[in-house]
Coordinates of C-alpha atoms in Angstrom, one line a residue:
M18 CA 0.2 -5.5 24.4
R19 CA -3.1 -3.8 25.5
K20 CA -5.9 -2.0 23.5
L21 CA -5.7 1.9 23.4
K22 CA -9.6 3.0 25.0
I23 CA -10.4 5.9 22.6
T24 CA -9.1 8.8 24.7
E25 CA -5.6 7.5 24.5
L26 CA -5.5 8.0 20.7
H27 CA -4.8 11.6 20.7
R28 CA -7.6 12.5 17.7
L29 CA -7.6 16.4 16.5
T30 CA -10.3 18.0 16.5
P31 CA -11.8 18.7 13.3
E32 CA -10.6 22.4 13.4
E33 CA -7.6 20.9 14.2
Y34 CA -7.6 18.8 11.8
R35 CA -8.8 21.6 8.8
E36 CA -5.7 23.6 9.6
S37 CA -3.6 20.5 9.8
G38 CA -0.3 20.2 6.9
K39 CA -2.1 17.6 4.6
T40 CA -0.5 14.7 2.5
P41 CA -0.2 16.7 -1.1
L42 CA -2.2 13.9 -2.8
V43 CA -6.4 14.0 -3.9
I44 CA -9.1 12.0 -4.8
V45 CA -11.0 11.4 -8.3
L46 CA -14.3 9.8 -8.1
D47 CA -14.9 9.1 -11.7
R48 CA -18.5 7.6 -11.4
V49 CA -18.8 5.7 -7.9
R50 CA -22.2 4.8 -7.6
S51 CA -22.2 3.2 -4.1
L52 CA -22.6 5.7 -1.6
N53 CA -20.8 2.7 0.8
N54 CA -17.8 2.9 -1.3
V55 CA -18.0 7.5 -1.3
G56 CA -17.8 6.7 2.3
S57 CA -15.5 4.6 3.2
L58 CA -13.2 6.8 1.0
F59 CA -13.9 9.8 3.1
R60 CA -13.2 8.1 5.7
T61 CA -9.7 6.7 4.8
A62 CA -9.1 10.3 3.0
D63 CA -9.5 11.7 6.4
A64 CA -7.1 9.1 7.9
F65 CA -4.2 10.0 5.8
R66 CA -5.2 13.5 5.6
V67 CA -5.3 14.0 2.1
E68 CA -6.2 17.6 0.9
A69 CA -9.5 16.9 -1.0
I70 CA -12.2 14.5 -3.1
Y71 CA -13.3 15.2 -6.3
L72 CA -16.9 13.4 -6.6
C73 CA -17.8 13.3 -10.8
G74 CA -20.4 12.6 -12.8
L75 CA -23.2 10.8 -10.9
T76 CA -20.9 9.8 -8.0
A77 CA -23.0 10.8 -5.0
A78 CA -22.0 14.1 -2.5
P79 CA -22.9 15.2 1.5
P80 CA -24.7 15.5 3.0
H81 CA -26.2 11.9 2.6
P82 CA -26.9 9.2 5.1
E83 CA -25.8 6.4 3.2
I84 CA -22.4 8.3 3.2
H85 CA -22.4 9.0 6.5
K86 CA -22.7 5.8 7.2
T87 CA -19.5 4.7 6.3
A88 CA -17.9 8.0 6.4
L89 CA -18.5 8.8 10.0
G90 CA -18.1 12.5 10.4
A91 CA -15.4 12.5 7.6
E92 CA -17.3 13.9 5.4
D93 CA -17.5 16.9 7.4
T94 CA -13.1 17.4 8.1
V95 CA -11.7 16.6 4.9
E96 CA -12.9 19.1 1.8
W97 CA -14.8 17.9 -1.2
H98 CA -15.7 19.4 -4.7
A99 CA -18.7 18.1 -6.6
C100 CA -17.9 17.8 -10.5
P101 CA -20.0 17.1 -13.2
D102 CA -17.5 15.9 -16.1
T103 CA -14.6 13.7 -14.9
P104 CA -12.7 14.8 -17.5
E105 CA -13.1 18.5 -16.6
A106 CA -12.1 17.7 -12.9
V107 CA -8.9 16.1 -14.2
R108 CA -7.6 18.6 -16.8
K109 CA -8.3 21.7 -14.0
L110 CA -6.4 19.5 -11.6
K111 CA -3.5 19.2 -14.6
R112 CA -3.5 22.9 -15.2
E113 CA -2.6 23.2 -11.6
G114 CA 0.4 21.1 -11.2
Y115 CA -1.0 17.6 -10.1
V116 CA 0.9 14.4 -11.5
L117 CA -2.7 12.5 -12.6
C118 CA -2.4 8.6 -11.5
A119 CA -5.4 6.3 -12.8
L120 CA -6.1 4.0 -10.3
E121 CA -7.1 0.5 -13.6
Q122 CA -5.9 -2.0 -15.1
A123 CA -3.7 -0.8 -18.5
E124 CA -0.8 -1.2 -20.4
G125 CA 2.5 -0.1 -18.6
S126 CA 0.5 0.5 -15.8
I127 CA 3.2 -0.2 -12.2
P128 CA 1.9 -1.5 -9.1
P129 CA 1.5 1.4 -6.1
D130 CA 5.1 0.2 -4.5
R131 CA 7.2 1.6 -7.7
L132 CA 5.4 4.7 -8.4
A133 CA 8.4 6.7 -6.6
P134 CA 6.1 10.6 -6.1
D135 CA 8.6 13.2 -6.1
R136 CA 7.7 15.0 -2.3
N137 CA 8.0 18.3 -4.0
R138 CA 5.2 17.5 -6.7
K139 CA 1.2 16.9 -5.9
Y140 CA -0.7 14.4 -7.2
A141 CA -4.5 13.3 -7.7
L142 CA -5.6 9.5 -7.4
V143 CA -8.5 8.7 -9.5
L144 CA -10.6 5.9 -8.8
G145 CA -13.4 4.6 -11.2
H146 CA -16.8 3.1 -11.2
E147 CA -17.6 -0.1 -9.3
V148 CA -17.8 -2.1 -13.0
K149 CA -16.6 -0.1 -15.7
G150 CA -13.5 1.4 -14.0
V151 CA -11.9 4.6 -15.0
Q152 CA -13.4 6.2 -18.4
Q153 CA -10.6 5.6 -21.4
A154 CA -10.9 9.6 -21.6
V155 CA -9.8 10.2 -18.2
I156 CA -6.7 8.0 -18.5
D157 CA -5.9 9.3 -21.3
L158 CA -5.2 12.6 -18.9
C159 CA -3.6 10.6 -16.5
D160 CA -0.1 9.9 -16.0
H161 CA 0.5 7.2 -15.0
C162 CA -2.1 4.0 -14.4
I163 CA -1.5 1.9 -10.2
E164 CA -2.1 -1.6 -10.8
I165 CA -2.6 -3.5 -8.0
P166 CA -0.9 -7.2 -8.8
Q167 CA -3.8 -10.1 -8.0
L168 CA -3.0 -13.6 -7.9
G169 CA -7.4 -14.6 -7.3
T170 CA -9.8 -15.5 -9.9
K171 CA -11.8 -12.2 -10.5
H172 CA -8.6 -9.1 -10.8
S173 CA -11.0 -7.8 -9.0
L174 CA -11.2 -5.5 -6.0
N175 CA -13.9 -3.2 -4.2
V176 CA -13.3 0.5 -4.5
A177 CA -13.2 1.7 -1.7
V178 CA -9.9 -1.1 -0.2
A179 CA -8.2 -0.9 -3.6
G180 CA -8.5 2.9 -2.8
G181 CA -7.1 2.5 0.8
I182 CA -3.9 0.3 -0.1
A183 CA -3.1 3.0 -3.1
L184 CA -3.2 5.7 -0.8
W185 CA -1.5 4.4 2.0
E186 CA 1.5 3.4 -0.6
F187 CA 0.8 7.6 -1.7
F188 CA 1.0 8.2 2.5
K189 CA 3.7 6.2 3.3
Q190 CA 5.9 7.7 0.3
L191 CA 4.6 11.3 0.8
R192 CA 5.2 11.3 4.3
S193 CA 7.4 9.1 5.7

């Protein structure tokens, strides 16, 4: 095995990225307070070519040096929208035909690999506050709750890590 050079990765230019086909998925950040988590989720959204990120409530929006530190420019390629109210943003997405999925520990939740998304539908993945999670008012509007199985003592993952796991599962099922 040989590590690839950066010139061998066939990366898209920002213009090519904006014009490329997107995974039928948006991310909704419900009051995510860490700018590093926001930046990391921008970078993951870029990697999986999600349609957009909705930055809701107290979630910070670009431009910001702390977001840029982890996004590494993805905040300039991934479409984003700032929304003052998460339930309002989620209702808007529902009206636009998105299937709403909260990533949360909840009654009736399913593991990400059991979601089986329909390739003819669009999805919105809601990720919540680092301590409080997704608001119950938002969960009430969602069609599904996805829960990543955990066996340790914390039963808690960093929101950017959990988002990456769920986004990978959506990507595999919607794009492969």
